[in-house]
CSV table of C-alpha atoms in Angstrom, one decimal:
chain,number,residue,atom,x,y,z
A,18,ILE,CA,-38.7,51.1,-8.7
A,19,ASP,CA,-35.3,52.8,-7.9
A,20,GLN,CA,-35.7,54.7,-11.2
A,21,LEU,CA,-38.5,56.6,-9.6
A,22,SER,CA,-37.9,59.6,-7.4
A,23,ASN,CA,-39.5,59.5,-4.0
A,24,GLU,CA,-42.0,62.1,-5.2
A,25,GLU,CA,-42.8,60.0,-8.3
A,26,LEU,CA,-43.3,56.9,-6.2
A,27,ARG,CA,-45.6,58.8,-3.9
A,28,GLY,CA,-47.5,60.2,-6.9
A,29,LEU,CA,-48.1,56.7,-8.3
A,30,LEU,CA,-49.4,55.4,-5.0
A,31,ASP,CA,-51.7,58.3,-4.6
A,32,LEU,CA,-53.0,58.0,-8.2
A,33,SER,CA,-53.6,54.2,-7.6
A,34,LYS,CA,-55.8,55.1,-4.6
A,35,LYS,CA,-57.6,57.6,-6.7
A,36,CYS,CA,-58.2,55.0,-9.4
A,37,ARG,CA,-59.8,52.7,-6.8
A,38,ASP,CA,-61.9,55.5,-5.4
A,39,THR,CA,-63.2,56.3,-8.9
A,40,TYR,CA,-63.6,52.9,-10.4
A,41,GLY,CA,-63.7,50.5,-7.4
A,42,LYS,CA,-66.8,48.5,-6.4
A,43,ALA,CA,-67.3,50.8,-3.4
A,44,SER,CA,-67.3,53.9,-5.6
A,45,THR,CA,-70.5,55.9,-6.1
A,46,VAL,CA,-69.4,56.9,-9.6
A,47,ASP,CA,-71.5,55.3,-12.4
A,48,PRO,CA,-69.1,53.1,-14.4
A,49,ILE,CA,-70.8,54.2,-17.6
A,50,THR,CA,-70.2,57.9,-16.9
A,51,ALA,CA,-66.8,57.5,-15.1
A,52,PRO,CA,-63.9,59.4,-16.7
A,53,LYS,CA,-62.3,57.5,-19.6
A,54,PRO,CA,-58.9,59.3,-19.9
A,55,LEU,CA,-57.4,56.6,-22.1
A,56,THR,CA,-60.1,56.6,-24.8
A,57,GLY,CA,-58.4,56.0,-28.1
A,58,GLN,CA,-55.3,54.6,-26.4
A,59,SER,CA,-54.1,51.0,-26.5
A,60,VAL,CA,-51.6,48.7,-24.9
A,61,SER,CA,-50.0,45.6,-26.4
A,62,MET,CA,-49.3,43.0,-23.7
A,63,ILE,CA,-46.3,40.7,-24.4
A,64,PHE,CA,-46.5,37.6,-22.2
A,65,GLN,CA,-43.7,35.1,-22.3
A,66,LYS,CA,-44.8,34.0,-18.9
A,67,ARG,CA,-48.4,33.3,-18.0
A,68,SER,CA,-50.1,35.2,-15.2
A,69,THR,CA,-53.7,35.5,-13.8
A,70,ARG,CA,-53.3,38.8,-12.0
A,71,THR,CA,-51.2,40.7,-14.5
A,72,ARG,CA,-53.4,39.8,-17.5
A,73,VAL,CA,-56.7,40.3,-15.8
A,74,SER,CA,-55.7,43.5,-14.0
A,75,THR,CA,-54.2,45.1,-17.1
A,76,GLU,CA,-57.1,44.2,-19.5
A,77,THR,CA,-59.8,45.2,-17.0
A,78,GLY,CA,-58.0,48.3,-15.9
A,79,MET,CA,-57.4,49.5,-19.5
A,80,THR,CA,-61.1,49.0,-20.3
A,81,LEU,CA,-62.2,51.0,-17.2
A,82,LEU,CA,-59.9,53.8,-18.4
A,83,GLY,CA,-61.5,53.7,-21.8
A,84,GLY,CA,-58.7,52.1,-23.8
A,85,GLN,CA,-58.1,48.8,-25.4
A,86,SER,CA,-55.6,46.0,-24.6
A,87,LEU,CA,-54.2,43.3,-26.9
A,88,PHE,CA,-52.8,40.1,-25.4
A,89,LEU,CA,-49.8,38.7,-27.2
A,90,GLY,CA,-48.8,35.3,-25.8
A,91,PRO,CA,-45.9,33.0,-26.9
A,92,SER,CA,-48.1,31.5,-29.7
A,93,ASP,CA,-49.1,34.9,-31.0
A,94,ILE,CA,-45.6,36.4,-31.6
A,95,GLN,CA,-42.1,35.0,-31.4
A,96,LEU,CA,-40.3,37.7,-29.6
A,97,GLY,CA,-36.7,37.8,-30.6
A,98,VAL,CA,-37.0,34.5,-32.5
A,99,ASN,CA,-38.5,35.0,-36.0
A,100,GLU,CA,-38.5,38.7,-35.5
A,101,SER,CA,-35.8,40.7,-33.7
A,102,MET,CA,-36.6,42.5,-30.5
A,103,ARG,CA,-35.8,45.8,-32.2
A,104,ASP,CA,-38.2,45.2,-35.1
A,105,THR,CA,-41.0,44.1,-32.6
A,106,ALA,CA,-40.5,47.2,-30.6
A,107,LEU,CA,-40.6,49.5,-33.6
A,108,VAL,CA,-43.7,47.8,-35.1
A,109,LEU,CA,-45.7,47.7,-31.9
A,110,SER,CA,-44.9,51.4,-31.3
A,111,ARG,CA,-46.7,52.2,-34.6
A,112,PHE,CA,-49.8,50.4,-33.5
A,113,ASN,CA,-50.0,51.0,-29.7
A,114,SER,CA,-49.7,53.7,-27.2
A,115,LEU,CA,-48.0,51.5,-24.6
A,116,VAL,CA,-46.1,48.2,-24.6
A,117,LEU,CA,-46.3,46.0,-21.4
A,118,ALA,CA,-43.9,43.1,-21.2
A,119,ARG,CA,-43.9,40.1,-18.9
A,120,VAL,CA,-40.7,38.2,-19.9
A,121,PHE,CA,-38.0,35.8,-18.7
A,122,SER,CA,-34.9,38.0,-19.2
A,123,HIS,CA,-34.6,41.5,-18.0
A,124,ASN,CA,-32.5,42.2,-21.1
A,125,ASP,CA,-35.6,41.7,-23.2
A,126,VAL,CA,-37.3,44.6,-21.3
A,127,LEU,CA,-34.2,46.8,-21.8
A,128,GLU,CA,-34.0,45.9,-25.5
A,129,LEU,CA,-37.7,46.7,-26.0
A,130,SER,CA,-37.4,50.0,-24.2
A,131,LYS,CA,-34.3,51.0,-26.1
A,132,HIS,CA,-36.0,50.7,-29.5
A,133,ALA,CA,-39.7,51.4,-28.8
A,134,THR,CA,-40.9,54.9,-29.4
A,135,VAL,CA,-43.7,54.5,-26.8
A,136,PRO,CA,-43.4,53.8,-23.1
A,137,VAL,CA,-42.5,50.2,-22.1
A,138,ILE,CA,-43.9,48.9,-18.8
A,139,ASN,CA,-42.0,46.0,-17.1
A,140,ALA,CA,-44.7,43.6,-16.0
A,141,LEU,CA,-42.1,41.2,-14.7
A,142,SER,CA,-38.6,40.1,-15.6
A,143,ASP,CA,-36.1,37.8,-13.9
A,144,LEU,CA,-34.6,40.8,-12.2
A,145,HIS,CA,-37.5,43.1,-11.4
A,146,HIS,CA,-41.3,43.2,-10.6
A,147,PRO,CA,-42.1,46.8,-10.0
A,148,LEU,CA,-45.9,46.6,-10.5
A,149,GLN,CA,-46.1,44.0,-7.7
A,150,THR,CA,-44.2,46.3,-5.4
A,151,LEU,CA,-46.6,49.2,-6.1
A,152,ALA,CA,-49.5,46.9,-5.1
A,153,ASP,CA,-47.7,45.7,-2.0
A,154,LEU,CA,-46.9,49.2,-0.8
A,155,MET,CA,-50.4,50.3,-1.5
A,156,ALA,CA,-51.7,47.4,0.6
A,157,LEU,CA,-49.4,48.3,3.5
A,158,GLU,CA,-50.4,52.0,3.4
A,159,ASP,CA,-54.1,51.0,3.3
A,160,HIS,CA,-53.5,48.9,6.5
A,161,PHE,CA,-51.0,51.0,8.5
A,162,GLY,CA,-51.3,54.5,7.0
A,163,ASP,CA,-47.8,55.9,7.0
A,164,VAL,CA,-45.3,53.0,6.7
A,165,LYS,CA,-42.2,55.0,7.6
A,166,GLY,CA,-40.4,53.3,10.4
A,167,LYS,CA,-42.2,50.0,9.9
A,168,THR,CA,-40.0,46.9,9.5
A,169,LEU,CA,-40.5,44.6,6.6
A,170,ALA,CA,-39.1,41.0,6.7
A,171,TRP,CA,-38.6,38.9,3.6
A,172,VAL,CA,-38.4,35.1,4.1
A,173,GLY,CA,-37.5,33.1,0.9
A,174,ASP,CA,-35.8,33.3,-2.4
A,175,GLY,CA,-33.8,36.4,-3.2
A,176,ASN,CA,-35.7,37.0,-6.4
A,177,ASN,CA,-37.2,39.7,-8.6
A,178,VAL,CA,-40.1,40.4,-6.2
A,179,LEU,CA,-37.7,41.0,-3.3
A,180,HIS,CA,-35.6,43.2,-5.4
A,181,ASP,CA,-38.2,45.9,-6.0
A,182,LEU,CA,-39.9,45.5,-2.7
A,183,MET,CA,-36.8,46.2,-0.7
A,184,LEU,CA,-36.0,49.2,-3.1
A,185,GLY,CA,-39.5,50.6,-2.7
A,186,GLY,CA,-39.7,49.9,1.0
A,187,ALA,CA,-36.5,51.7,1.6
A,188,LYS,CA,-37.7,54.7,-0.4
A,189,LEU,CA,-40.7,54.9,1.9
A,190,GLY,CA,-38.6,54.7,5.0
A,191,MET,CA,-39.1,51.1,5.9
A,192,ASN,CA,-36.5,49.0,7.7
A,193,ILE,CA,-35.6,45.9,5.6
A,194,ARG,CA,-34.7,42.5,7.0
A,195,VAL,CA,-34.0,39.6,4.6
A,196,ALA,CA,-33.6,35.9,5.2
A,197,THR,CA,-32.6,33.7,2.2
A,198,PRO,CA,-31.0,30.2,2.2
A,199,GLU,CA,-27.3,30.1,1.3
A,200,GLY,CA,-27.0,30.4,-2.4
A,201,TYR,CA,-30.3,32.1,-2.9
A,202,GLU,CA,-29.2,35.7,-2.0
A,203,ALA,CA,-30.6,38.8,-3.6
A,204,ASN,CA,-28.7,40.4,-6.5
A,205,GLU,CA,-25.6,42.1,-5.1
A,206,GLY,CA,-26.0,45.3,-7.1
A,207,ILE,CA,-29.6,45.8,-6.2
A,208,LEU,CA,-28.7,45.1,-2.5
A,209,GLU,CA,-26.1,47.8,-2.6
A,210,THR,CA,-28.6,50.2,-4.1
A,211,THR,CA,-31.1,49.3,-1.4
A,212,LYS,CA,-28.5,50.0,1.3
A,213,LYS,CA,-27.8,53.5,-0.2
A,214,LEU,CA,-31.6,54.2,-0.3
A,215,ALA,CA,-31.9,53.1,3.3
A,216,ALA,CA,-29.1,55.5,4.3
A,217,GLU,CA,-30.7,58.4,2.2
A,218,ASN,CA,-34.1,57.8,3.8
A,219,GLY,CA,-32.9,57.4,7.4
A,220,THR,CA,-33.8,53.8,7.9
A,221,GLU,CA,-31.8,51.0,9.6
A,222,ASP,CA,-29.1,49.3,7.6
A,223,VAL,CA,-30.4,46.3,5.6
A,224,PHE,CA,-30.3,43.2,7.8
A,225,LEU,CA,-29.3,39.9,6.1
A,226,THR,CA,-29.4,36.4,7.5
A,227,THR,CA,-30.0,32.8,6.5
A,228,VAL,CA,-32.3,32.1,9.5
A,229,ALA,CA,-35.9,33.0,8.9
A,230,SER,CA,-36.8,33.7,12.5
A,231,GLU,CA,-33.9,36.2,12.8
A,232,ALA,CA,-35.4,38.3,10.0
A,233,VAL,CA,-38.9,38.1,11.2
A,234,LYS,CA,-38.1,39.1,14.8
A,235,GLY,CA,-39.4,42.6,15.5
A,236,SER,CA,-41.0,43.0,12.1
A,237,ASP,CA,-44.3,44.5,11.2
A,238,VAL,CA,-44.6,42.9,7.8
A,239,VAL,CA,-43.7,39.3,6.7
A,240,VAL,CA,-43.4,38.6,3.0
A,241,THR,CA,-42.6,35.5,1.0
A,242,ASP,CA,-43.0,34.3,-2.5
A,243,THR,CA,-42.9,31.1,-4.5
A,244,TRP,CA,-39.7,29.1,-4.0
A,245,VAL,CA,-39.8,27.7,-7.5
A,246,SER,CA,-40.4,30.3,-10.2
A,247,MET,CA,-41.7,29.5,-13.7
A,248,GLY,CA,-38.9,27.9,-15.7
A,249,GLN,CA,-37.3,26.3,-12.5
A,250,GLU,CA,-39.6,23.3,-12.2
A,251,GLU,CA,-36.8,20.9,-12.6
A,252,GLU,CA,-35.3,22.3,-9.4
A,253,TYR,CA,-38.4,21.8,-7.3
A,254,GLU,CA,-37.2,18.9,-5.1
A,255,GLN,CA,-33.8,20.5,-4.5
A,256,ARG,CA,-35.3,23.9,-3.7
A,257,VAL,CA,-38.0,22.6,-1.3
A,258,LYS,CA,-35.2,20.8,0.6
A,259,GLU,CA,-33.0,23.8,0.8
A,260,PHE,CA,-35.9,26.1,1.9
A,261,ASP,CA,-36.7,23.8,4.8
A,262,GLY,CA,-37.5,26.0,7.8
A,263,TYR,CA,-38.7,28.9,5.6
A,264,GLN,CA,-42.5,28.2,5.7
A,265,VAL,CA,-44.4,31.2,7.1
A,266,ASN,CA,-46.6,29.6,9.7
A,267,ALA,CA,-48.1,30.6,13.0
A,268,ASN,CA,-44.9,29.9,14.9
A,269,LEU,CA,-42.9,32.1,12.6
A,270,MET,CA,-45.5,34.9,12.6
A,271,GLY,CA,-45.4,34.7,16.3
A,272,GLN,CA,-41.8,36.0,16.2
A,273,ALA,CA,-43.0,39.3,14.5
A,274,ASN,CA,-44.4,42.3,16.3
A,275,PRO,CA,-48.1,42.2,17.5
A,276,GLY,CA,-50.3,43.3,14.7
A,277,ALA,CA,-47.9,42.1,12.0
A,278,VAL,CA,-49.3,41.4,8.6
A,279,PHE,CA,-48.5,38.9,5.8
A,280,LEU,CA,-48.0,39.4,2.1
A,281,HIS,CA,-47.6,37.0,-0.8
A,282,CYS,CA,-47.8,38.0,-4.5
A,283,LEU,CA,-49.5,34.7,-5.5
A,284,PRO,CA,-49.8,32.0,-6.7
A,285,ARG,CA,-48.9,30.4,-3.4
A,286,HIS,CA,-48.0,26.8,-2.5
A,287,PRO,CA,-48.6,25.2,0.9
A,288,GLU,CA,-44.9,24.7,1.6
A,289,GLU,CA,-44.4,28.5,1.5
A,290,VAL,CA,-47.1,29.5,3.9
A,291,SER,CA,-49.6,27.6,6.0
A,292,ASP,CA,-53.3,27.9,5.5
A,293,GLU,CA,-53.5,29.1,9.1
A,294,VAL,CA,-51.6,32.2,8.2
A,295,PHE,CA,-52.6,32.6,4.5
A,296,TYR,CA,-56.4,32.8,5.4
A,297,SER,CA,-56.0,34.6,8.7
A,298,PRO,CA,-56.9,38.2,9.5
A,299,GLN,CA,-53.1,38.9,9.4
A,300,SER,CA,-53.1,38.1,5.7
A,301,LEU,CA,-53.4,41.0,3.2
A,302,VAL,CA,-52.9,38.8,0.1
A,303,PHE,CA,-56.3,39.4,-1.5
A,304,PRO,CA,-56.3,43.2,-1.1
A,305,GLU,CA,-52.7,43.1,-2.3
A,306,ALA,CA,-53.9,41.1,-5.4
A,307,GLU,CA,-56.7,43.6,-6.1
A,308,ASN,CA,-54.2,46.5,-5.9
A,309,ARG,CA,-52.5,45.1,-9.0
A,310,MET,CA,-55.3,46.6,-11.1
A,311,TRP,CA,-55.3,50.0,-9.4
A,312,THR,CA,-51.5,50.3,-9.7
A,313,VAL,CA,-51.2,49.3,-13.3
A,314,MET,CA,-54.0,51.7,-14.2
A,315,ALA,CA,-52.0,54.5,-12.5
A,316,VAL,CA,-48.8,53.5,-14.3
A,317,MET,CA,-50.5,53.5,-17.7
A,318,ALA,CA,-52.3,56.8,-17.1
A,319,ALA,CA,-49.1,58.4,-15.8
A,320,GLN,CA,-47.0,57.1,-18.7
A,321,LEU,CA,-49.5,58.7,-21.1
A,322,GLY,CA,-49.7,61.9,-19.2
A,323,LYS,CA,-53.4,61.4,-18.3
A,324,LEU,CA,-53.2,62.1,-14.6
């Protein structure tokens, strides 16, 4: 997200809303006659890690835009195993207009991007999750309108979702407060970039703590994510123990400002957030999930110059 200028971020969010207005279920536009700006275009979708929202949103969104998508799971190609990353990038670039990659290592995204001759979209890596941040920011703007001056509190693991959310939030003028258990802090380099963006955009300095309630106090948005990401299953018992006190429940939400909302990128687990909060009017998780489609549509259209 920090690779985007503030104007480019604003443009993608506005285009995402335009996609929803045009193709959404509330639209009066006939799906048959709706614009198909990506007719004749295609996206190859590399998935080292499974996902409901990323796959369904991309395939459905590309179809609505008139293009085609091709799912490439671990059993379809052996990325960087039997064929080098460089060769994969060069071959897919000959077939497809875009490459979307959901991978374990961020270096894989960088390697694909280095050698591909078409745009490469990061659909998730261990360091970043920019498409999720676009969906989150869209949900917050839908709810609050202008989010400048609002305070966003993160409670949980200092992971890829946090990284882009604090970058994007700072670019939109949000105050960032982060609570992570000791040993689970955000990437130091990304944290420093966030602090610079906060200063550039006139927000408060990034607040860091290991106490969940301290981060949530005075916040307008409370966000958490899974404590155990894919590939960390063997650490489950240890992580659940070390994240004790980090569940977002009614008591914790009560520390936030009146009217505060809750976000979670899904899938969720009960230890991370109580049902009372997850299914409450404060929860924006399902509009947030829907926005994954409008935002990836906007990114694909923008990358191909079909605005």
